[in-house]
Coordinates of C-alpha atoms in Angstrom, one line a residue:
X1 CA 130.6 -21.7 -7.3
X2 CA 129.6 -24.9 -9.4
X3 CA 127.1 -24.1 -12.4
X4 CA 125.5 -26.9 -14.6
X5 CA 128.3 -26.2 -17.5
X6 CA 131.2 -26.7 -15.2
X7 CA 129.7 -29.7 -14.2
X8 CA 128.7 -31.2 -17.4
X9 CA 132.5 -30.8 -18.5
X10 CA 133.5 -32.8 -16.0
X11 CA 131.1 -36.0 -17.2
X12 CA 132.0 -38.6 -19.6
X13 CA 129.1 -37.7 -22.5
X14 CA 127.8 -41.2 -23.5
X15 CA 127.8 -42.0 -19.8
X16 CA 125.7 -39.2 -19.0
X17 CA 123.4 -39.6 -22.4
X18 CA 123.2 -43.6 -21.2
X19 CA 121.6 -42.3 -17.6
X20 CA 119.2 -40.1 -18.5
X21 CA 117.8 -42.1 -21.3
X22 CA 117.7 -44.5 -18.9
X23 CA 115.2 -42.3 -16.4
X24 CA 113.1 -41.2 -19.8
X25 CA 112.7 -45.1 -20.1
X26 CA 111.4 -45.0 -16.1
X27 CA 109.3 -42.1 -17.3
X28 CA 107.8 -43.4 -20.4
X29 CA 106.4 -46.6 -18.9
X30 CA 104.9 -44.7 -15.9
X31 CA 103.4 -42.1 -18.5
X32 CA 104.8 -39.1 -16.9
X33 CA 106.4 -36.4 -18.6
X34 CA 107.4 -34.8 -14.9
X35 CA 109.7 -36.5 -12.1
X36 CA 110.8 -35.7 -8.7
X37 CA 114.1 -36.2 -8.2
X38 CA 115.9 -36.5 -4.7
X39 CA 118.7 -33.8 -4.2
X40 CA 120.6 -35.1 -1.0
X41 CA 122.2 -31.4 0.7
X42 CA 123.7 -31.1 4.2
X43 CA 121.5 -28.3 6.7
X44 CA 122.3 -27.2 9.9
X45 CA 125.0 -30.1 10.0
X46 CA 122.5 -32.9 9.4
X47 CA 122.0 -34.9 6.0
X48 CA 118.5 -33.8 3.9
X49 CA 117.0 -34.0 0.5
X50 CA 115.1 -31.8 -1.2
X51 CA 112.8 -32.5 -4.6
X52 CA 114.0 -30.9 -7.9
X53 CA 111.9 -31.9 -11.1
X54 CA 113.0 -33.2 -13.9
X55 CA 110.9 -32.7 -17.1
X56 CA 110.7 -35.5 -20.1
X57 CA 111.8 -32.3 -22.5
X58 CA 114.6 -31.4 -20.2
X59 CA 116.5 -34.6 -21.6
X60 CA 117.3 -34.0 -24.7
X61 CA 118.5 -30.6 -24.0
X62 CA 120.8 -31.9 -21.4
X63 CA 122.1 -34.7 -23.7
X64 CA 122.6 -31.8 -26.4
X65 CA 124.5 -29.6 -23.8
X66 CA 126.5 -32.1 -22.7
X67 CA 127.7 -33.1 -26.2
X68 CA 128.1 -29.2 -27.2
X69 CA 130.4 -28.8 -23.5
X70 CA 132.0 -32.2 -22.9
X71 CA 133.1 -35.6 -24.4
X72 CA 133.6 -39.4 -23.7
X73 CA 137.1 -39.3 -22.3
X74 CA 136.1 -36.5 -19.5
X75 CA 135.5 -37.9 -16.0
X76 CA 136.5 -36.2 -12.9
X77 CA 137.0 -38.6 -9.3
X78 CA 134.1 -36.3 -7.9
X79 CA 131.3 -36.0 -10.1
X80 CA 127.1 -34.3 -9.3
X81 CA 124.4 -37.1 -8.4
X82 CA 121.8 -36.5 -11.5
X83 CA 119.7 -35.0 -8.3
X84 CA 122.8 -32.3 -8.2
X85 CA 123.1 -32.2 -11.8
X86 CA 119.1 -31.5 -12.2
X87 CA 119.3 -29.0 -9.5
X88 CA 121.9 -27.2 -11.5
X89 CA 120.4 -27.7 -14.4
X90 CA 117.2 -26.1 -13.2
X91 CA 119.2 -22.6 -12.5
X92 CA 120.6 -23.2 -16.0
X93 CA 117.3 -23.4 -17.9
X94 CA 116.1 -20.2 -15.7
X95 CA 118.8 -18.4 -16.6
X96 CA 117.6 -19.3 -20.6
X97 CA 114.0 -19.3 -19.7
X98 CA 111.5 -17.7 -22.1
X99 CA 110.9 -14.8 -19.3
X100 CA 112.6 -12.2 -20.6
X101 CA 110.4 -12.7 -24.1
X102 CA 107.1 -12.9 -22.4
X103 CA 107.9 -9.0 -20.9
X104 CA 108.9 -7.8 -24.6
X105 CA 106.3 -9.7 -26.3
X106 CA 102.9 -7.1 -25.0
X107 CA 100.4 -8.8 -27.1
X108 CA 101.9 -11.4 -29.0
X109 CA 102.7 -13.4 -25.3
X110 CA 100.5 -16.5 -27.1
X111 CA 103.1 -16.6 -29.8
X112 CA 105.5 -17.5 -26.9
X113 CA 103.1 -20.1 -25.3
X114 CA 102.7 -21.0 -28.8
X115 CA 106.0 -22.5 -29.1
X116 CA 106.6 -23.7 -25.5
X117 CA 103.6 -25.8 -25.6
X118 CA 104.1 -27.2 -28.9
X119 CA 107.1 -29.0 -27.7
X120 CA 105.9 -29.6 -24.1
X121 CA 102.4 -30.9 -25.4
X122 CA 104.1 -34.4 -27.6
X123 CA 105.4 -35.4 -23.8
X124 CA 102.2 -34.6 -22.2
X125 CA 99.8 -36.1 -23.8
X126 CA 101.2 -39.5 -26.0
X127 CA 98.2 -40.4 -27.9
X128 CA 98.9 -38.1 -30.6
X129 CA 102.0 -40.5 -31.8
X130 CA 99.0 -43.6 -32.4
X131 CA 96.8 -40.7 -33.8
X132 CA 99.7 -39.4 -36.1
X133 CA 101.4 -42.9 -37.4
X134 CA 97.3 -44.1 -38.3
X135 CA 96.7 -41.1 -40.2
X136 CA 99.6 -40.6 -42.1
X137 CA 99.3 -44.6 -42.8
X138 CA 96.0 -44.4 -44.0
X139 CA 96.5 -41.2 -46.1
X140 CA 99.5 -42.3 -47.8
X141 CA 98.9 -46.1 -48.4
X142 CA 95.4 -47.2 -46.4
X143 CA 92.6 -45.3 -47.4
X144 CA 90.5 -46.3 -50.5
X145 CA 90.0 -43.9 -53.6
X146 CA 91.7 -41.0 -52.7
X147 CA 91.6 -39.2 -55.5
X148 CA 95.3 -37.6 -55.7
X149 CA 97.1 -41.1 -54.7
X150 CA 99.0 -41.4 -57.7
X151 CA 100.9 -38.2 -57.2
X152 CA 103.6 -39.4 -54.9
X153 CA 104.7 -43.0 -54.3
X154 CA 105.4 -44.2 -50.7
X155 CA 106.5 -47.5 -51.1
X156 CA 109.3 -46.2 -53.9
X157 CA 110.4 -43.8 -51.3
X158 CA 110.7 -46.5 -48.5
X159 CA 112.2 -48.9 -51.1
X160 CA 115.4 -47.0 -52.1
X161 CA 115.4 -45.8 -48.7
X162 CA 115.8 -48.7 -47.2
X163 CA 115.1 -51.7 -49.7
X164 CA 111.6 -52.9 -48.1
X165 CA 108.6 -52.4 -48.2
X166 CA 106.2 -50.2 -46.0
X167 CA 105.1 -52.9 -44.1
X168 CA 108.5 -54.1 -43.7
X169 CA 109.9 -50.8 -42.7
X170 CA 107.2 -50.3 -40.0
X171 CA 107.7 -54.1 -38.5
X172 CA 111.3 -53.1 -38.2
X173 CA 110.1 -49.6 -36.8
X174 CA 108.2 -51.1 -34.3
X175 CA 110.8 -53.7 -32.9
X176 CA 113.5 -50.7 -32.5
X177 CA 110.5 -49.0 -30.6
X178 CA 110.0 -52.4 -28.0
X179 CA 114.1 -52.7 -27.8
X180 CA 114.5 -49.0 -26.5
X181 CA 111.8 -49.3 -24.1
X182 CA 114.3 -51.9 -23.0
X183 CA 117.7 -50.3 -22.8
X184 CA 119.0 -47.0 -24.3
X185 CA 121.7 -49.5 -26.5
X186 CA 119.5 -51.0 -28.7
X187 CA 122.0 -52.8 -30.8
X188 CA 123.4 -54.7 -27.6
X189 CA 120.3 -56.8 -27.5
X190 CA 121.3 -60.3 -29.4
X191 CA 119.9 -60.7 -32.7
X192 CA 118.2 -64.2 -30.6
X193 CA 115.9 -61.9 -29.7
X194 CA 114.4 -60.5 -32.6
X195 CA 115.2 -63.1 -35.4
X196 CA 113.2 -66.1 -34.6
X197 CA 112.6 -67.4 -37.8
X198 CA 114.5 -67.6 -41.5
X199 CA 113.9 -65.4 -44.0
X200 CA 112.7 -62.2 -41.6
X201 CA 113.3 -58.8 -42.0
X202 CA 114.0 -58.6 -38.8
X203 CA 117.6 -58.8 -38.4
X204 CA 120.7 -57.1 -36.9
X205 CA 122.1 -55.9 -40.1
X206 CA 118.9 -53.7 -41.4
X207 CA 118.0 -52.9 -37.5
X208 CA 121.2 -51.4 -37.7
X209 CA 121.2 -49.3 -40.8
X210 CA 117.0 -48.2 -39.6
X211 CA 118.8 -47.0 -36.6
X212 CA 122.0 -45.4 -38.6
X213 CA 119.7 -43.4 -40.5
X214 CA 117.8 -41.7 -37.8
X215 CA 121.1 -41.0 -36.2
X216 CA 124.0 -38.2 -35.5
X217 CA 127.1 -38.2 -34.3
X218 CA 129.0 -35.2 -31.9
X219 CA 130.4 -33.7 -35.0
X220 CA 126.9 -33.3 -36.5
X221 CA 125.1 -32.5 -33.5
X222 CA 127.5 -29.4 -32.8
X223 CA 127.3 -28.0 -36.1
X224 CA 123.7 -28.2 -37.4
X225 CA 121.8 -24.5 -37.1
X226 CA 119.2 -26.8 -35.7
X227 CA 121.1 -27.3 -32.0
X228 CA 118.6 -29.8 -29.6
X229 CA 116.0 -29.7 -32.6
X230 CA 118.0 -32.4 -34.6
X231 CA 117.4 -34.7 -32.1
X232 CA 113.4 -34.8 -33.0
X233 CA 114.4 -36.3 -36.6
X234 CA 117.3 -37.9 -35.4
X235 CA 117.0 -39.3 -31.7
X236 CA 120.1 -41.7 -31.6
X237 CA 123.2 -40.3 -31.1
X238 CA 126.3 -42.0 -32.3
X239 CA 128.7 -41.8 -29.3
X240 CA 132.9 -40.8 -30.2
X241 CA 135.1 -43.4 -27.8
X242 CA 132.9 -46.5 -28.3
X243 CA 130.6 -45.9 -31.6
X244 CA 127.7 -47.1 -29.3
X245 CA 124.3 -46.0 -30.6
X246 CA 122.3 -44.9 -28.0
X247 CA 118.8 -43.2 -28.0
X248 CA 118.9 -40.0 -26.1
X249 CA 115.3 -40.3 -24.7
X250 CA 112.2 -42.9 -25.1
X251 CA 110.2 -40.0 -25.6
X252 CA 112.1 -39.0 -29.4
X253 CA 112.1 -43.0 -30.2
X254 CA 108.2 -43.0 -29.6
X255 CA 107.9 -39.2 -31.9
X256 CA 110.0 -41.7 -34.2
X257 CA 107.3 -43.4 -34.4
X258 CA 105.0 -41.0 -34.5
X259 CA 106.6 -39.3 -37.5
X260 CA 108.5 -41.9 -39.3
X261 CA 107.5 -42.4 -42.5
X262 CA 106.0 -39.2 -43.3
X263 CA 109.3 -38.1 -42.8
X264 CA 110.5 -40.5 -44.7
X265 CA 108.8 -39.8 -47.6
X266 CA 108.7 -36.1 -47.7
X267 CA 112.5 -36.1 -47.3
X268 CA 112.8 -38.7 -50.0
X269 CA 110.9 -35.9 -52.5
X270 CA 112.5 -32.9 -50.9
X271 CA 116.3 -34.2 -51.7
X272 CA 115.0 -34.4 -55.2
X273 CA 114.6 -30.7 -55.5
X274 CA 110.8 -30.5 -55.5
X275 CA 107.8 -29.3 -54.0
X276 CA 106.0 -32.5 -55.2
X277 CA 105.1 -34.4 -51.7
X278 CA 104.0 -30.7 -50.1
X279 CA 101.7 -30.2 -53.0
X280 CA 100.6 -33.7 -52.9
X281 CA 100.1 -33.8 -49.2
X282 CA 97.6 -30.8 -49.2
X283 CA 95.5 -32.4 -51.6
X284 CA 95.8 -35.7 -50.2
X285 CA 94.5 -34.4 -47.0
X286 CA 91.1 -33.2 -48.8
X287 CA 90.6 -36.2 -49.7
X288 CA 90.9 -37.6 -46.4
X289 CA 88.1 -35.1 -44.7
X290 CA 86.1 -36.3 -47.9
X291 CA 86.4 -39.7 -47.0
X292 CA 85.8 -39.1 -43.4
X293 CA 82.9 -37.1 -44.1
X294 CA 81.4 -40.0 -46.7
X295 CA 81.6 -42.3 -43.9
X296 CA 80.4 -40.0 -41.3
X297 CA 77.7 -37.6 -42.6
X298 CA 75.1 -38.0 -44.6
X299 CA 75.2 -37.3 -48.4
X300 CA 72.9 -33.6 -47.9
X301 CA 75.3 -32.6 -44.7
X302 CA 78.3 -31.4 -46.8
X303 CA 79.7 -30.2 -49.4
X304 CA 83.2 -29.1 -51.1
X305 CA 83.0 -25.4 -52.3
X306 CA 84.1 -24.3 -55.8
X307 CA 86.9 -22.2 -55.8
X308 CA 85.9 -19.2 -57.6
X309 CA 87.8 -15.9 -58.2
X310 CA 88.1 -15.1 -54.7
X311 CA 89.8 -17.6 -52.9
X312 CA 87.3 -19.3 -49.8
X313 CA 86.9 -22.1 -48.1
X314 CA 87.3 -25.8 -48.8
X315 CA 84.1 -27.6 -47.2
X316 CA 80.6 -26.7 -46.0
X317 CA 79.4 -28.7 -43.4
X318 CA 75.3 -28.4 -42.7
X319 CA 73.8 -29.8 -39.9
X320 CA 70.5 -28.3 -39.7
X321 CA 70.9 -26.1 -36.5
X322 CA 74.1 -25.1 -37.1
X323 CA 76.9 -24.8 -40.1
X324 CA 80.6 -25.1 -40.1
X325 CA 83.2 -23.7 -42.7
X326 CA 86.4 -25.7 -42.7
X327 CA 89.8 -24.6 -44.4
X328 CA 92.3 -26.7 -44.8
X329 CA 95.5 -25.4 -44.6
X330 CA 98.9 -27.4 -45.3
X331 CA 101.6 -25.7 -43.4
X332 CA 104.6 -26.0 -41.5
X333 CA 105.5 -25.0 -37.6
X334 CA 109.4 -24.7 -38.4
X335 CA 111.1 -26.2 -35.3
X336 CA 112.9 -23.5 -34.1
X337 CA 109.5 -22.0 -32.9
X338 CA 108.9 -25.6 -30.9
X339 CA 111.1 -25.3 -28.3
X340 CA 110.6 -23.3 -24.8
X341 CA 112.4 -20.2 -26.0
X342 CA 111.0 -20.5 -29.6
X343 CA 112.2 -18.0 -32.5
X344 CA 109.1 -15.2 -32.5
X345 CA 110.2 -14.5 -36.2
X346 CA 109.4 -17.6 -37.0
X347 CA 106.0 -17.4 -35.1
X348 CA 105.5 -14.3 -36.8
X349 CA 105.3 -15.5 -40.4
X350 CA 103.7 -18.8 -39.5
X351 CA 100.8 -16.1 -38.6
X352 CA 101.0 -14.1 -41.4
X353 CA 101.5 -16.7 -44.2
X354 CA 99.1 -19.3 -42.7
X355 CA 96.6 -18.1 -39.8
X356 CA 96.4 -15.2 -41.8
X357 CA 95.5 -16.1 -45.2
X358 CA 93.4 -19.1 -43.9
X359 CA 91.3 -17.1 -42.0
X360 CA 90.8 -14.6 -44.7
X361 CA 89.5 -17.4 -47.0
X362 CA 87.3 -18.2 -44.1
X363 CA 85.4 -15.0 -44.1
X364 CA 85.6 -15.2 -47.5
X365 CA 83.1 -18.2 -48.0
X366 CA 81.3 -16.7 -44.8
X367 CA 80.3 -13.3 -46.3
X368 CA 79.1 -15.4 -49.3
X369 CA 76.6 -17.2 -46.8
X370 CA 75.9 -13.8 -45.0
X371 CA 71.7 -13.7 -45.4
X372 CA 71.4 -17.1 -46.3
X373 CA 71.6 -18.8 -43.1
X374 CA 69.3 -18.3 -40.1
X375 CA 71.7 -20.5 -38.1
X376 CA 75.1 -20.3 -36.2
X377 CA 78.3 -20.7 -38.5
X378 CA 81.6 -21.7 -37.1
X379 CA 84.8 -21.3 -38.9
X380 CA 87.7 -24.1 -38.5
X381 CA 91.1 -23.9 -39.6
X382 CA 92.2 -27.6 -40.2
X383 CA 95.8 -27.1 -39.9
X384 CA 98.3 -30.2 -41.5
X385 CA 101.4 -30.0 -40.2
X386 CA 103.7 -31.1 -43.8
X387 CA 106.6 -30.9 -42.1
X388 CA 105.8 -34.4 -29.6
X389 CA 112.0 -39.0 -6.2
X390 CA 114.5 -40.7 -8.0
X391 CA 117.8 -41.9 -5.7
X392 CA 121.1 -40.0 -6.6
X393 CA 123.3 -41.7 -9.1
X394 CA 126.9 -41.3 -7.9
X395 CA 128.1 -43.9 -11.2
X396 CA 128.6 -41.7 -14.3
X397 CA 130.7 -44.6 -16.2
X398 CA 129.3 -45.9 -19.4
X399 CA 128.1 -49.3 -19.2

């Protein structure tokens, strides 16, 4: 009886990783994060197809399996169509499913949604990648007098990463972006393309080293305690016969996106031994909600609250008929609980160390203003994340 393993094994790896980044680029232009696929079957002697689906988050997890289970030089004469392969993989991921930790998890069954929807929510909904790469932007580099600026440096952190600038780094960022939505290889595309003038940054030699640095080869993927979760920081893969660099899904390229430099930057401090850019970040953030709320409240609506002996809040927001208490709290979903069987331990003390203690500082400040107010108060917690029918394929071969 075939199984999705067997069949895998059976595939030449970078041909496989090639399709289905090809469909995520299908996906991705169509906005959908679901797709019917066609599964041809014979019934009753005569030739039908049924409808498996295909989700945008199943693709990395397939290109991650087949890495794991096969390589480049496997490739059987009689091979699945992806319809058969999806079918197959669809038994695979019940088989792995998160079922079995919703029974056992009695009250703590949102912890479980928790983690399956913070991974299936970045396909769903794609704004949050413009929403994410403006913010961090504006934070790190944009915004005017923020008052904890000077505590990290952004453009040293690009600059020995890279030697460029910011704006040099996301112009390069950007064209990798328009070349995968393109083709999964984007280093086959000629440099004619990209380099139309003298003197650009855009060129073959530091497009390839961008894409060399948020890549990982078989050896890597296999080994890292991080399994599929690699592939959010590190959405190229490296392939072993050829050496091609191919993006395993549009979907991680646009998280790249997303993500980028914040990444960049916090991993730039983090190799140095030093909790300097999470510290930072947490106090760059308050200034951010300070300069949103200088440019959208008026000077008598708000207020930043002293911290006193007992820890509280950070801001006071007062709109007449009703207040709001806002914590911010700096904090980090680890990615082993971002995945559709997420790591409840992991969960756990992201409640305990974060939820928690945030919302204790929330009633904090709130018993303080018990007697005062004659109005409705809502507590916030601002959480920063400092850490997103289809015919049958019979050709598997790379191309």
């Amino acid at each position: 009886m075939r199984d999705f393993i067997s069949e895998i094994k059976k595939i030449n790896t970078d041909g496989l990783i090639y399709k289905f980044s090809e469909i995520s680029i299908e996906m991705f232009k169509k906005n959908q994060y679901m797709r019917k696929v066609e599964r041809p079957v014979i019934r009753y002697g005569r030739n039908q197809k049924l409808i498996v689906q295909l989700s945008a988050w199943d693709i990395p997890n397939i290109a991650f399996l087949s890495v794991k289970e096969s390589n480049d030089y496997r490739h059987a004469d009689k091979v699945s169509s992806v319809g058969q392969l999806v079918d197959l993989y669809r038994e695979y991921d019940n088989e792995h499913s998160a079922t079995e930790s919703i029974k056992n998890a009695a009250d703590g069954v949102f912890r479980v949604v928790l983690g399956m929807t913070a991974e299936q929510f970045q396909y769903q909904n794609l704004w949050w990648i413009y929403e994410k790469f403006n913010r961090d932007y504006y934070i790190l580099l944009a915004g005017k007098n923020f008052e904890h600026r000077s505590k990290i440096d952004t453009n040293a952190a690009v600059k020995e990463v890279f030697g460029c600038s910011v704006d040099d780094y996301i112009a390069i960022l950007l064209m990798i972006f328009w070349l995968c939505s393109q083709h999964p290889d984007p280093l086959s595309a000629p440099e004619s393309l990209y380099c139309r003038k003298e003197n650009t940054i855009l060129t073959t030699e530091n497009i390839t080293k961008f894409i060399g640095y948020y890549s990982c080869d078989y050896k890597e993927l296999r080994e890292d305690s991080l399994g599929k979760q690699l592939l959010y920081s590190k959405p190229f893969i490296k392939t072993q016969r050829y050496g091609v660099y191919l993006a395993v899904s549009m979907y991680l390229v646009s998280m790249m996106v997303g993500n980028g430099l914040y990444w960049l930057v916090r991993d730039y401090y983090f190799k140095q031994g030093t909790q300097k850019f999470v510290n930072a970040f947490g106090l760059l953030f308050e200034d951010y909600i300070k300069d949103l709320a200088m440019n959208y409240c008026e000077p008598t609506e708000w207020s930043v609250l002293s911290t006193g002996s007992k820890k509280g809040a950070d801001f006071l927001f007062d709109f007449g008929v009703l207040q709001i208490l806002v914590e911010s709290k700096s904090s980090l979903l680890k990615l082993d609980v971002k995945q559709q069987v997420p790591n409840l331990k992991s969960v756990k003390t992201f409640f305990d160390h974060t939820i928690s203690e945030a919302y204790a500082q929330l009633n904090s400040s709130y018993e303080q203003l018990n007697g005062k107010v004659d109005v409705p108060v809502i507590k916030i917690i601002r959480k920063l994340q400092v850490q997103v029918g289809h015919p049958a394929v019979e050709n598997w071969g790379f191309r």
